[in-house]
Short mmCIF file of C-alpha atoms in Angstrom, two decimals:
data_model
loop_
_atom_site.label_atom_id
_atom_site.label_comp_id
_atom_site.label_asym_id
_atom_site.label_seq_id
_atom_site.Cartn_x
_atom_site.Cartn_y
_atom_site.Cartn_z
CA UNK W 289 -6.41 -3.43 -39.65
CA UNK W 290 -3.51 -5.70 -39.81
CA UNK W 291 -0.51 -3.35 -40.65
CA UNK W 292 2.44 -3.94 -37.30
CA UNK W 293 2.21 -0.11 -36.25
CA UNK W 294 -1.39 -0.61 -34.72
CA UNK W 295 -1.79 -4.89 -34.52
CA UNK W 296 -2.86 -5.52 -30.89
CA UNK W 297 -0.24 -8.74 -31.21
CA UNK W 298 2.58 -6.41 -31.24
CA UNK W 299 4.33 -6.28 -27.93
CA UNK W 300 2.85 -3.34 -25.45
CA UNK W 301 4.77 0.20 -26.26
CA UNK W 302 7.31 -1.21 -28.65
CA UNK W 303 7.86 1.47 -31.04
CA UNK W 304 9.59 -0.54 -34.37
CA UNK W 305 12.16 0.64 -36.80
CA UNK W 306 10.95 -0.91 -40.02
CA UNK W 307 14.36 0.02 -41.90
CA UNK W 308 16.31 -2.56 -39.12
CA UNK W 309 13.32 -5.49 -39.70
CA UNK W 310 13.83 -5.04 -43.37
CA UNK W 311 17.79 -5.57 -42.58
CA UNK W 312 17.44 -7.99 -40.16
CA UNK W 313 14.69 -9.72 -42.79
CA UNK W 314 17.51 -9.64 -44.97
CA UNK W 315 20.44 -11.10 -42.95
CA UNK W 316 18.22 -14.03 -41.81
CA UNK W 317 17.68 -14.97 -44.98
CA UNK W 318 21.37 -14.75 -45.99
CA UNK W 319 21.85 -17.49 -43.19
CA UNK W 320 19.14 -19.61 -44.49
CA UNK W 321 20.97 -19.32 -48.08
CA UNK W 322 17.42 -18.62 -49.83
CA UNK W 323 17.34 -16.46 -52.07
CA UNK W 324 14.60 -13.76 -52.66
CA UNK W 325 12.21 -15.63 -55.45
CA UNK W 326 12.60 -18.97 -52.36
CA UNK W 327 11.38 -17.30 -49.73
CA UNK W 328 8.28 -15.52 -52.32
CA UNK W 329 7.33 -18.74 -53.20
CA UNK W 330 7.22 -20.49 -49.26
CA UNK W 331 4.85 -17.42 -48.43
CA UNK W 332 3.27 -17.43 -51.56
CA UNK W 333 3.62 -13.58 -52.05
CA UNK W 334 5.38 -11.78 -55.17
CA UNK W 335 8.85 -11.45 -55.13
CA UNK W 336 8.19 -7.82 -55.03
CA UNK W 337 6.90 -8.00 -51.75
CA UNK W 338 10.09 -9.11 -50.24
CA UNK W 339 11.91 -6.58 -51.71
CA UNK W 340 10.02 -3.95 -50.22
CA UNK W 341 9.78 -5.94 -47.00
CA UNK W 342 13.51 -5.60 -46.94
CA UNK W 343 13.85 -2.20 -48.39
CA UNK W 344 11.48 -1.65 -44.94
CA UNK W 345 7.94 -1.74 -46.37
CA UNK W 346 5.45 -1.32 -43.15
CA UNK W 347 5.17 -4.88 -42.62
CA UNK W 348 1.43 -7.03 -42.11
CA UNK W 349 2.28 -9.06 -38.47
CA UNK W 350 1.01 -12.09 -40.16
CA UNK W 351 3.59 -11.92 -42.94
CA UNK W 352 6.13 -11.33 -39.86
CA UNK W 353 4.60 -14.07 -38.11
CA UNK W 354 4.80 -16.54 -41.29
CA UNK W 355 8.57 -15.51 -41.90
CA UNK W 356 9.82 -15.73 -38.32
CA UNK W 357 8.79 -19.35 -38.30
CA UNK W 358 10.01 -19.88 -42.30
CA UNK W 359 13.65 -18.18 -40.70
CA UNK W 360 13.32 -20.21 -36.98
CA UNK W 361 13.19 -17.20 -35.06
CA UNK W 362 10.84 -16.03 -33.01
CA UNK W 363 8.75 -12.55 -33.75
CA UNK W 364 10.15 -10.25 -31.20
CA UNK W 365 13.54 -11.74 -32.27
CA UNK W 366 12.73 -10.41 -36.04
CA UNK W 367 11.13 -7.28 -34.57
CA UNK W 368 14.23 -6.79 -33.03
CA UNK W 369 12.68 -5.70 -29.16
CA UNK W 370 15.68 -4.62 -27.46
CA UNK W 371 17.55 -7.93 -28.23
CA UNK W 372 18.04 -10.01 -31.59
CA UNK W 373 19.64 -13.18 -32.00
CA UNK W 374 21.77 -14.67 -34.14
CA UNK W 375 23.16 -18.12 -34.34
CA UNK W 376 24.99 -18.27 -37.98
CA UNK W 377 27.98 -16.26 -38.82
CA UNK W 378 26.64 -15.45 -41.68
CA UNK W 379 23.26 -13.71 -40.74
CA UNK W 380 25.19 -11.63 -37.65
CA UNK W 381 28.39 -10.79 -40.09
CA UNK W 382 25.24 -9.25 -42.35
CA UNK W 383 23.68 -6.97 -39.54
CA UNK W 384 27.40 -5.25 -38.70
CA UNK W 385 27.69 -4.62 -42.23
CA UNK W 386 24.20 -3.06 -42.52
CA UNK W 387 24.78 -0.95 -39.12
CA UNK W 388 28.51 -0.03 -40.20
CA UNK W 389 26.65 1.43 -42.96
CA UNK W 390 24.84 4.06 -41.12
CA UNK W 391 27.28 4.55 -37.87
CA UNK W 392 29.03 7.72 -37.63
CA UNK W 393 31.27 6.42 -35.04
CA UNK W 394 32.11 2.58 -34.14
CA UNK W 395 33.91 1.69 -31.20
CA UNK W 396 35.11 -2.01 -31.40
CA UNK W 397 37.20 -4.92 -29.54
CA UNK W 398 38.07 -8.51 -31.28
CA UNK W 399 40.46 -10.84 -30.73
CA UNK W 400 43.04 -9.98 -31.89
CA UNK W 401 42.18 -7.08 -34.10
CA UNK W 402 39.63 -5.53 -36.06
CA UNK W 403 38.94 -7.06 -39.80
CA UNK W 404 38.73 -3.83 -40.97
CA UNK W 405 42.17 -2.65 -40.01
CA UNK W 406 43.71 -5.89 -41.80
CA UNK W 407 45.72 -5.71 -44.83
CA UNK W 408 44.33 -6.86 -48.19
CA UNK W 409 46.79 -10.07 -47.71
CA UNK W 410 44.98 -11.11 -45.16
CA UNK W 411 41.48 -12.03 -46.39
CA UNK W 412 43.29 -14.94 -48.47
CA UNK W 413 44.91 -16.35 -45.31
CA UNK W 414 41.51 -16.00 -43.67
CA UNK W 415 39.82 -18.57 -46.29
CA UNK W 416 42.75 -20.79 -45.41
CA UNK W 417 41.95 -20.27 -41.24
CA UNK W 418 38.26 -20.86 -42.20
CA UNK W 419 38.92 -24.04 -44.02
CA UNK W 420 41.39 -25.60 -41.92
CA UNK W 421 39.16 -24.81 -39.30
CA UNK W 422 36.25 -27.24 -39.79
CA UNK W 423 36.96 -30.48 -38.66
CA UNK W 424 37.41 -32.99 -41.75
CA UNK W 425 34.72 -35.11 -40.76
CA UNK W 426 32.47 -32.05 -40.91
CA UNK W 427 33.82 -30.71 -43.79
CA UNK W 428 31.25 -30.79 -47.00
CA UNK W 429 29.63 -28.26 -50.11
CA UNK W 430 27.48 -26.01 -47.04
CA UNK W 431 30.35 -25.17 -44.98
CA UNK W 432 32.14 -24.45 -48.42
CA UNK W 433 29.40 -22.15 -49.43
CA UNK W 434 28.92 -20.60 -46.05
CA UNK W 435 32.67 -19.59 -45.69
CA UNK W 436 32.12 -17.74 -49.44
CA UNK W 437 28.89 -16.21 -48.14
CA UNK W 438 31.02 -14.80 -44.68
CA UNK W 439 34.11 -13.56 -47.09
CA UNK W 440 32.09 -12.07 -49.66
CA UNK W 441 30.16 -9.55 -46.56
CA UNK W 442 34.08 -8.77 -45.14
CA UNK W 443 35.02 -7.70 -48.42
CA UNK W 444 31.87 -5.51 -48.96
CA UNK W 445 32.30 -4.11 -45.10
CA UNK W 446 36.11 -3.53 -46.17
CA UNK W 447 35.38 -1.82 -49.01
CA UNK W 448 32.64 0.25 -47.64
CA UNK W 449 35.04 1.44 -44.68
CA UNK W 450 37.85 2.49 -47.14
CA UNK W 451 34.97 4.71 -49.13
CA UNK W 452 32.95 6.24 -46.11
CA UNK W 453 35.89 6.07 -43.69
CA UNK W 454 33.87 6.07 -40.36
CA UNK W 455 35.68 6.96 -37.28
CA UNK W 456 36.50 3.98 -35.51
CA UNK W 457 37.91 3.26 -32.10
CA UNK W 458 39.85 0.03 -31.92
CA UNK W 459 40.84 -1.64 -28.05
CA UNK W 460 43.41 -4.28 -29.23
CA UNK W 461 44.63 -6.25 -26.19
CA UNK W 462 48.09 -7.05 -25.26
CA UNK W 463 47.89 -10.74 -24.21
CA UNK W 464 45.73 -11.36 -27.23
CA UNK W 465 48.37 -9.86 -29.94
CA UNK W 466 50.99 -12.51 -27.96
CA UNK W 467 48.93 -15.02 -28.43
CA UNK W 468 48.40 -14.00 -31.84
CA UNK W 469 52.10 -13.92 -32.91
CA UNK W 470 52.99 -17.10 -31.47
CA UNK W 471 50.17 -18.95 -33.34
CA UNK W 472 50.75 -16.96 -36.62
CA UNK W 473 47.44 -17.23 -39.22
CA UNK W 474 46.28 -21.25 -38.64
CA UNK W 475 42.80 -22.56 -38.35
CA UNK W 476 44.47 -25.22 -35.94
CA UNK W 477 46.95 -26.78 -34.62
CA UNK W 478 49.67 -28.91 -35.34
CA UNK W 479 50.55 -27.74 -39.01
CA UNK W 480 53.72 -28.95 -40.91
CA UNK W 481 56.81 -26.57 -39.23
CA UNK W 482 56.94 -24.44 -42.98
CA UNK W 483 53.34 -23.59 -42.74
CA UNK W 484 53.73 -22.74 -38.98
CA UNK W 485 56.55 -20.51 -40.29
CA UNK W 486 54.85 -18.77 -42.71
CA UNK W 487 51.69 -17.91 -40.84
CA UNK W 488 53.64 -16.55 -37.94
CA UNK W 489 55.11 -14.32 -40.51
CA UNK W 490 51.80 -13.26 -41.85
CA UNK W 491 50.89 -12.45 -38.24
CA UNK W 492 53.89 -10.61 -37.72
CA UNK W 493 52.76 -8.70 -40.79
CA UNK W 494 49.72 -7.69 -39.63
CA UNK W 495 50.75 -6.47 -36.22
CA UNK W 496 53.64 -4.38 -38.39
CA UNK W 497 50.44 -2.23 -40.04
CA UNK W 498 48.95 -2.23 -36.76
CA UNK W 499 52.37 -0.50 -35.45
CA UNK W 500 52.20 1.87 -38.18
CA UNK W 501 48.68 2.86 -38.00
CA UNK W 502 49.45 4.01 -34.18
CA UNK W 503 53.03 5.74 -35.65
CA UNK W 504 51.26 7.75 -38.39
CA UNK W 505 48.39 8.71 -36.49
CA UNK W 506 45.42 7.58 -39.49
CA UNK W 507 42.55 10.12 -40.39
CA UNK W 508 39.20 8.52 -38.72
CA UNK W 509 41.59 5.39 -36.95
CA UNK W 510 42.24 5.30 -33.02
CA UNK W 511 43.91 2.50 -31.66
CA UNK W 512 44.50 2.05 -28.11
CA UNK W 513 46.21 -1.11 -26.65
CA UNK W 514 44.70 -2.46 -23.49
CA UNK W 515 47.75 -4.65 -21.48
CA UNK W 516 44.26 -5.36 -18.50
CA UNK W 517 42.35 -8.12 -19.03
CA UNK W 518 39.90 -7.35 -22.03
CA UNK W 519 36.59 -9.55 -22.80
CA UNK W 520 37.15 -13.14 -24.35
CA UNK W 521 33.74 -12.35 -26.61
CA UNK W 522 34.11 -9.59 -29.32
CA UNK W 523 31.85 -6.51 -28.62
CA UNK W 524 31.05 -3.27 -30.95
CA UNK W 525 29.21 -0.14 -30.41
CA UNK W 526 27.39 1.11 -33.30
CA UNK W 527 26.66 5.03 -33.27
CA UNK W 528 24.04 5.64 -35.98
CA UNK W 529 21.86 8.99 -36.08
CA UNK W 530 18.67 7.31 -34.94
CA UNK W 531 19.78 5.27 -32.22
CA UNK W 532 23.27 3.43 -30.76
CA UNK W 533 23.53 -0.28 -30.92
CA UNK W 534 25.74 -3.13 -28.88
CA UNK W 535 26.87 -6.02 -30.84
CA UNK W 536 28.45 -8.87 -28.96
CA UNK W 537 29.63 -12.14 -30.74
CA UNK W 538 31.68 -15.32 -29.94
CA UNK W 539 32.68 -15.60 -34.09
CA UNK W 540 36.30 -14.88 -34.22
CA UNK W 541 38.04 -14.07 -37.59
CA UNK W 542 41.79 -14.29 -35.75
CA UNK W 543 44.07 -17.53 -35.75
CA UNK W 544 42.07 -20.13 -34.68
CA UNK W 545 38.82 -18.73 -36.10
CA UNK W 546 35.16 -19.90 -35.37
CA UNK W 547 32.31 -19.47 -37.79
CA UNK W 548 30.62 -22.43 -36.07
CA UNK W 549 29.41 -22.60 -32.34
CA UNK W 550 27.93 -19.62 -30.63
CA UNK W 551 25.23 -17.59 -29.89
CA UNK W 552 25.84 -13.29 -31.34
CA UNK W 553 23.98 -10.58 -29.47
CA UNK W 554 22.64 -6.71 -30.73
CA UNK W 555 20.50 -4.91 -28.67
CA UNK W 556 19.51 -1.16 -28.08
CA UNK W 557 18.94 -1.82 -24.35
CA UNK W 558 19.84 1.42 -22.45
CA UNK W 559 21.87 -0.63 -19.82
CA UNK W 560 23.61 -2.57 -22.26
CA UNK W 561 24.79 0.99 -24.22
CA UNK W 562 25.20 2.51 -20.74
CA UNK W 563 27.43 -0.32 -19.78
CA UNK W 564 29.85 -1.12 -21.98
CA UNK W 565 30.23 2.53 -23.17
CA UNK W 566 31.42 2.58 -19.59
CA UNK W 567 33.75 -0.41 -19.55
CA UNK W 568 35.12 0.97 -22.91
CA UNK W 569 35.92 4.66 -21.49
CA UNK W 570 37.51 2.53 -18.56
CA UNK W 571 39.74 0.31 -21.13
CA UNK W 572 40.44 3.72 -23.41
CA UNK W 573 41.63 6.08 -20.32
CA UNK W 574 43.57 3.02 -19.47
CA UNK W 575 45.29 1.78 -22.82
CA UNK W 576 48.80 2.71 -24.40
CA UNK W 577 47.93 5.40 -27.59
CA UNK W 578 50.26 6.42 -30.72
CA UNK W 579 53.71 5.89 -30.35
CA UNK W 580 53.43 5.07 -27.18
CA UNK W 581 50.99 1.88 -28.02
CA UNK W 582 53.67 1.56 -31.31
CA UNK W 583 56.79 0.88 -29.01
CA UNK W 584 54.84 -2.21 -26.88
CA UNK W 585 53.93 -3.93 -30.16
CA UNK W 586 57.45 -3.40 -31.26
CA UNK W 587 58.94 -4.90 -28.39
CA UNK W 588 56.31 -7.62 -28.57
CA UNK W 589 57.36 -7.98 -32.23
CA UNK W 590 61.51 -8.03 -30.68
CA UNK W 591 60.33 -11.01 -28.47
CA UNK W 592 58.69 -13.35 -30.69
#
């Protein structure tokens, strides 16, 4: 017998969820930009087959085995044994939209602010961050493609959050909206003084719906801002039915973004979930709510 569930190659007591290998099957081939029908062919399998391995199919270890080194991961990586990896943007931006799919509750920090709160407006200004971001000499057709592969996920994740309307928990810090509002929407620095102007607008914008969610006190939204120190890396906690999952990244999606360097995080590791569901309660307890979180961004807003 060869099927995962009983192969004596799995690691000891690892019980798997074959739904999150099919996902994570999934988002690892996003990253490689193949396509179904590619990776079929590489394996020499039906195309079939990878659909079901990604619809989570109980899944033969050597087909794991053979995909893991077609995706440059390793197998416990794709099994996803307390802690997967993921070095594109693209591949880790595809595993929060599958587990936003299936969380009840998410409880999130980014710098500045959560994609999902941003305004439609915004996901245009973001292909201009993303662009001006890469470095001209780096510039070419993959990073092109890669930045429509990222926006086309955060629209899907935004659109799926307006329909299912999860409750979310947002920690937005202080220094980081400052920071924020004096940059205003740029992938770097140095921009032409109009363009400078008009970003910081932009900015301005965003913290204005930001202000307003906290004023009107939005069905499913809680915002609390945090004027402590708050993490420089991005971290979410997923609460799904059949188990709760940490997420921590170093993309950023703010001014100033990063698609490019880094090294994302999501594990199921008690001590992780343990842990930062105890630095968040800290950061909550601690954090200005409603219109009391409202009247710092406003003054923030009167200052800048």
């Amino acid at each position: 017998m060869n099927q995962l569930a009983t192969n004596s190659n799995a690691p000891r007591g690892a019980r798997f969820n074959f739904r999150s290998i099919g996902e994570r099957l999934r988002a690892y081939r996003m990253a490689a930009a193949l396509r179904s029908e590619d990776v079929a062919e590489r394996l020499a399998i039906s195309r079939a087959a990878i659909y079901n391995l990604e619809r989570g199919e109980i899944v033969k270890i050597d087909t794991l085995e053979r995909l893991a080194a077609l995706f440059n991961v390793s197998l416990a990586n794709l099994l996803g044994v307390e802690v997967e990896y993921h070095n594109s943007a693209v591949s880790y931006f595809e595993r929060m939209r599958q587990l936003e799919s299936r969380s009840g509750r998410i409880v999130a920090h980014f710098d500045p602010i959560s994609f999902l709160l941003t305004s439609d407006a915004y996901d245009s200004w973001l292909r201009e961050m993303l662009e001006e971001s890469i470095p001209s000499q780096l510039a070419d057709a993959d990073w092109t493609q890669t930045i429509d592969r990222v926006l086309g996920i955060l629209q899907e994740r935004k659109q799926a959050f307006s329909r299912m309307r999860p409750n979310v928990t947002s920690l937005i810090g202080l220094r980081q909206i400052e920071q924020f509002l004096h940059h205003g929407l740029v992938g770097r620095l140095g921009l032409p003084p109009e363009v400078q102007a008009s970003r910081r607008q932009a900015a301005r914008d965003e913290v204005a719906r930001i202000v307003e969610f906290l004023e009107t006190d939005t069905l499913g939204v809680q915002i609390g801002i945090v004027s402590d120190h708050v993490p420089n890396e991005t971290f979410q906690i997923f609460e799904a039915a059949e188990q709760t999952y940490v997420a921590v990244s170093p993309f950023r999606l703010g001014e100033l973004p990063n698609l490019r360097n880094g090294i994302a995080t999501i594990t199921t590791s008690p001590d992780a979930v343990t842990m930062y569901g105890a630095m968040i309660d800290r950061l909550w307890a601690d954090s200005a709510k409603g219109r009391e979180g409202a009247a710092l961004l406003r003054l923030l807003l009167a200052h800048i």
